[in-house]
XYZ file of C-alpha atoms in Angstrom:
248
model
C 8.471 -15.391 -13.040
C 9.351 -12.859 -15.639
C 9.850 -12.990 -19.394
C 10.638 -10.377 -21.899
C 9.472 -9.937 -25.492
C 9.808 -7.079 -27.916
C 9.427 -3.961 -25.693
C 7.359 -5.908 -23.181
C 8.078 -7.332 -19.730
C 5.580 -10.109 -18.629
C 5.327 -10.902 -15.007
C 3.373 -14.013 -13.801
C 1.175 -12.464 -11.062
C 0.402 -15.947 -9.534
C 3.876 -16.093 -8.283
C 3.552 -12.719 -6.409
C 2.178 -11.931 -3.005
C -0.091 -8.918 -2.625
C 2.441 -6.127 -1.874
C 4.602 -6.689 -4.779
C 1.521 -7.063 -7.089
C 0.124 -3.590 -5.962
C 3.607 -2.148 -6.519
C 3.815 -3.330 -10.012
C 0.266 -2.031 -10.736
C 1.303 1.469 -9.485
C 4.544 1.164 -11.297
C 2.671 0.470 -14.636
C 0.578 3.560 -14.448
C 3.091 6.318 -14.981
C 6.548 4.975 -14.465
C 7.092 2.852 -17.588
C 9.332 4.535 -20.184
C 7.876 5.378 -23.598
C 8.175 2.369 -25.908
C 8.079 -0.164 -23.008
C 5.264 -2.187 -21.582
C 4.623 -4.263 -18.441
C 1.959 -6.840 -18.373
C 0.879 -8.689 -15.211
C -0.072 -12.230 -16.369
C -2.201 -14.759 -14.440
C -5.887 -14.068 -15.134
C -8.173 -15.580 -12.595
C -6.135 -14.780 -9.561
C -8.221 -13.322 -6.771
C -6.553 -9.886 -7.261
C -7.376 -9.765 -10.986
C -10.862 -11.121 -10.427
C -11.476 -8.315 -7.908
C -9.951 -5.594 -10.278
C -12.130 -6.826 -13.278
C -15.323 -6.626 -11.218
C -14.759 -2.949 -10.306
C -17.495 -0.717 -11.816
C -16.382 1.988 -14.308
C -19.066 4.609 -13.351
C -17.868 5.337 -9.798
C -14.825 7.086 -8.464
C -14.518 4.836 -5.342
C -15.236 1.100 -5.460
C -14.752 -1.915 -3.258
C -14.726 -5.606 -4.464
C -13.642 -8.920 -2.885
C -12.520 -12.304 -4.139
C -11.616 -15.087 -1.941
C -9.360 -13.607 0.758
C -8.631 -10.406 -0.969
C -10.342 -7.132 -0.899
C -9.465 -4.232 -3.245
C -10.583 -0.661 -2.839
C -10.142 1.763 -5.791
C -9.564 5.384 -4.441
C -10.031 8.710 -6.023
C -7.594 11.381 -4.940
C -9.180 14.113 -2.743
C -11.433 13.801 0.143
C -14.184 11.192 -0.373
C -18.025 12.060 -0.603
C -20.400 10.780 2.011
C -21.115 7.923 -0.519
C -17.438 7.301 -1.053
C -16.645 7.216 2.747
C -19.158 4.488 3.149
C -17.260 2.359 0.534
C -14.066 3.008 2.448
C -15.653 2.131 5.663
C -16.870 -1.137 4.311
C -13.201 -1.955 3.220
C -11.938 -1.147 6.745
C -14.749 -3.091 8.455
C -13.941 -6.154 6.398
C -10.360 -6.073 7.425
C -11.280 -5.854 11.158
C -13.942 -8.655 10.914
C -11.581 -10.953 8.983
C -8.648 -10.534 11.296
C -10.885 -11.292 14.258
C -12.169 -14.393 12.582
C -8.640 -15.364 12.062
C -7.888 -15.183 15.733
C -6.214 -11.860 15.970
C -6.939 -10.050 19.115
C -9.533 -7.287 18.818
C -7.104 -4.569 19.935
C -4.559 -5.738 17.212
C -7.144 -5.922 14.549
C -8.405 -2.463 15.498
C -4.955 -1.122 15.377
C -4.276 -2.738 11.986
C -7.503 -1.367 10.638
C -6.589 2.107 11.795
C -3.466 1.911 10.046
C -5.225 1.118 6.880
C -7.386 3.967 7.218
C -4.429 6.351 7.844
C -2.726 5.254 4.743
C -5.760 5.719 2.622
C -6.314 9.202 4.158
C -2.702 10.022 3.136
C -3.698 9.628 -0.567
C -5.976 12.701 -0.431
C -3.643 14.666 1.567
C -0.265 14.128 -0.385
C -0.827 12.412 -3.725
C -2.107 15.265 -5.704
C -5.291 15.805 -7.786
C -4.224 13.737 -10.868
C -4.016 10.418 -9.156
C -5.229 6.751 -9.249
C -4.876 4.736 -6.247
C -5.584 1.234 -4.942
C -5.810 -0.191 -1.353
C -5.904 -4.023 -0.830
C -5.715 -6.568 1.778
C -5.181 -10.325 1.725
C -6.012 -12.232 4.832
C -5.224 -16.092 5.104
C -4.554 -18.246 8.244
C -1.510 -16.764 9.920
C -0.946 -13.900 7.363
C -2.165 -10.365 6.684
C -0.995 -8.322 3.649
C -1.919 -4.699 3.378
C -0.876 -2.593 0.300
C -1.707 0.919 -0.627
C -0.265 2.468 -3.718
C -0.950 5.609 -5.836
C 0.443 7.188 -9.128
C 0.609 10.607 -7.456
C 3.376 13.159 -7.048
C 5.490 10.980 -4.730
C 7.443 11.573 -1.538
C 10.261 14.083 -2.994
C 7.492 16.428 -4.554
C 5.529 16.344 -1.270
C 8.567 17.544 0.784
C 9.689 20.098 -1.913
C 9.161 23.137 0.424
C 11.943 21.775 2.631
C 15.371 22.765 1.174
C 17.161 20.100 3.107
C 15.286 17.249 1.526
C 16.976 16.866 -1.930
C 16.159 13.191 -2.744
C 13.478 10.465 -2.576
C 15.628 8.675 0.060
C 15.669 11.962 2.305
C 11.920 12.290 1.789
C 11.124 8.852 2.879
C 13.393 9.265 5.829
C 11.473 12.448 6.783
C 8.012 10.818 6.540
C 8.631 7.313 7.652
C 11.505 7.348 10.086
C 11.553 10.963 11.522
C 7.679 11.443 11.266
C 8.193 15.021 9.974
C 5.283 16.663 8.184
C 5.852 18.209 4.742
C 3.959 21.269 6.229
C 6.551 21.667 9.002
C 3.802 21.574 11.543
C 5.230 19.413 14.444
C 1.613 18.387 15.357
C 1.175 16.596 12.054
C 3.294 14.028 10.268
C 2.321 11.288 12.627
C 0.701 8.934 10.214
C 3.568 6.449 9.944
C 4.035 6.548 13.584
C 0.417 5.265 13.795
C 1.165 2.465 11.241
C 4.505 1.437 13.076
C 2.567 1.406 16.326
C 0.053 -0.978 14.847
C 2.710 -3.401 13.875
C 4.888 -2.963 17.104
C 3.865 -6.101 18.972
C 3.628 -8.276 15.774
C 5.833 -10.229 13.524
C 5.731 -7.760 10.681
C 7.571 -6.363 7.738
C 7.053 -2.928 6.171
C 8.236 -1.585 2.736
C 7.618 1.966 1.593
C 8.678 2.986 -2.063
C 8.597 6.254 -4.003
C 10.892 7.754 -6.589
C 14.237 5.833 -6.810
C 14.311 4.599 -3.118
C 12.562 2.247 -0.903
C 12.800 1.748 2.976
C 12.286 -1.735 4.302
C 12.127 -3.165 7.882
C 11.775 -6.565 9.465
C 10.513 -7.045 12.888
C 8.793 -3.649 13.320
C 8.534 -4.261 17.037
C 11.867 -2.561 17.827
C 14.163 -5.527 16.846
C 14.453 -4.395 13.170
C 16.492 -1.623 11.436
C 15.663 0.334 8.279
C 17.245 -0.706 5.128
C 17.360 1.677 2.340
C 17.696 0.442 -1.332
C 18.056 2.108 -4.648
C 15.201 1.338 -7.061
C 14.020 1.967 -10.588
C 12.026 5.282 -10.709
C 8.507 5.045 -9.482
C 6.016 7.825 -9.973
C 3.968 7.686 -6.899
C 4.073 6.035 -3.460
C 3.433 2.560 -2.340
C 3.458 0.999 1.199
C 3.032 -2.486 1.763
C 3.021 -4.562 5.049
C 3.112 -8.308 5.913
C 1.951 -9.301 9.361
C 2.330 -12.982 10.644
C 1.012 -14.635 13.760
C 0.645 -17.847 15.500
C 1.201 -21.274 13.991
C 0.083 -21.953 10.319
C -3.162 -23.840 10.401
C -3.851 -26.554 7.704
């Protein structure tokens, strides 16, 4: 639900799933034009509760609320202490997936995909960057979202003259698995993510700049769909995985 007042757009976060919520949080950081404002309403949601519980004196922090876990990420490689925080986030994903009946091999693959997306922040987002990783696990559903306010896909691939748009940069990273360094041994991060989703009923959305790529049925039955978007400074990935019959 969205309403507009003078210079302000208000979005009721209670109506949103995790992926769109993290995308809006990333969008609010650096992408809103001067004179405009975006407010996420709905205080008391698990996401807002976890965010409010974040300490202000640490670069990396992890908090949970109900089914949601949120990791605040500082750009750059984590220290030993920060690495422990990240590992707790990842261990919780694996533990909760297994508690919901997801096979151990699938839970491990999904956890590895989450770790790969977090590692990509330090490798590609730049130094002046705020980032969040979050999961939401409920019976039959797993949301994973990772978003940053970094340089974005097009800037990451700026050394490649054939990449002239955000859409082309997303194609290079997500569909073609090309590294921005030109090293054929690198650029395999999204191949790992797609591999984790291959045998599952899943949807994936990747957004940066003025473009997004989306796919349903990642296991090979789906096709990538590209869409024009309002300019987003940064990079956001969200996945939704479904399994089994919904339990009451």
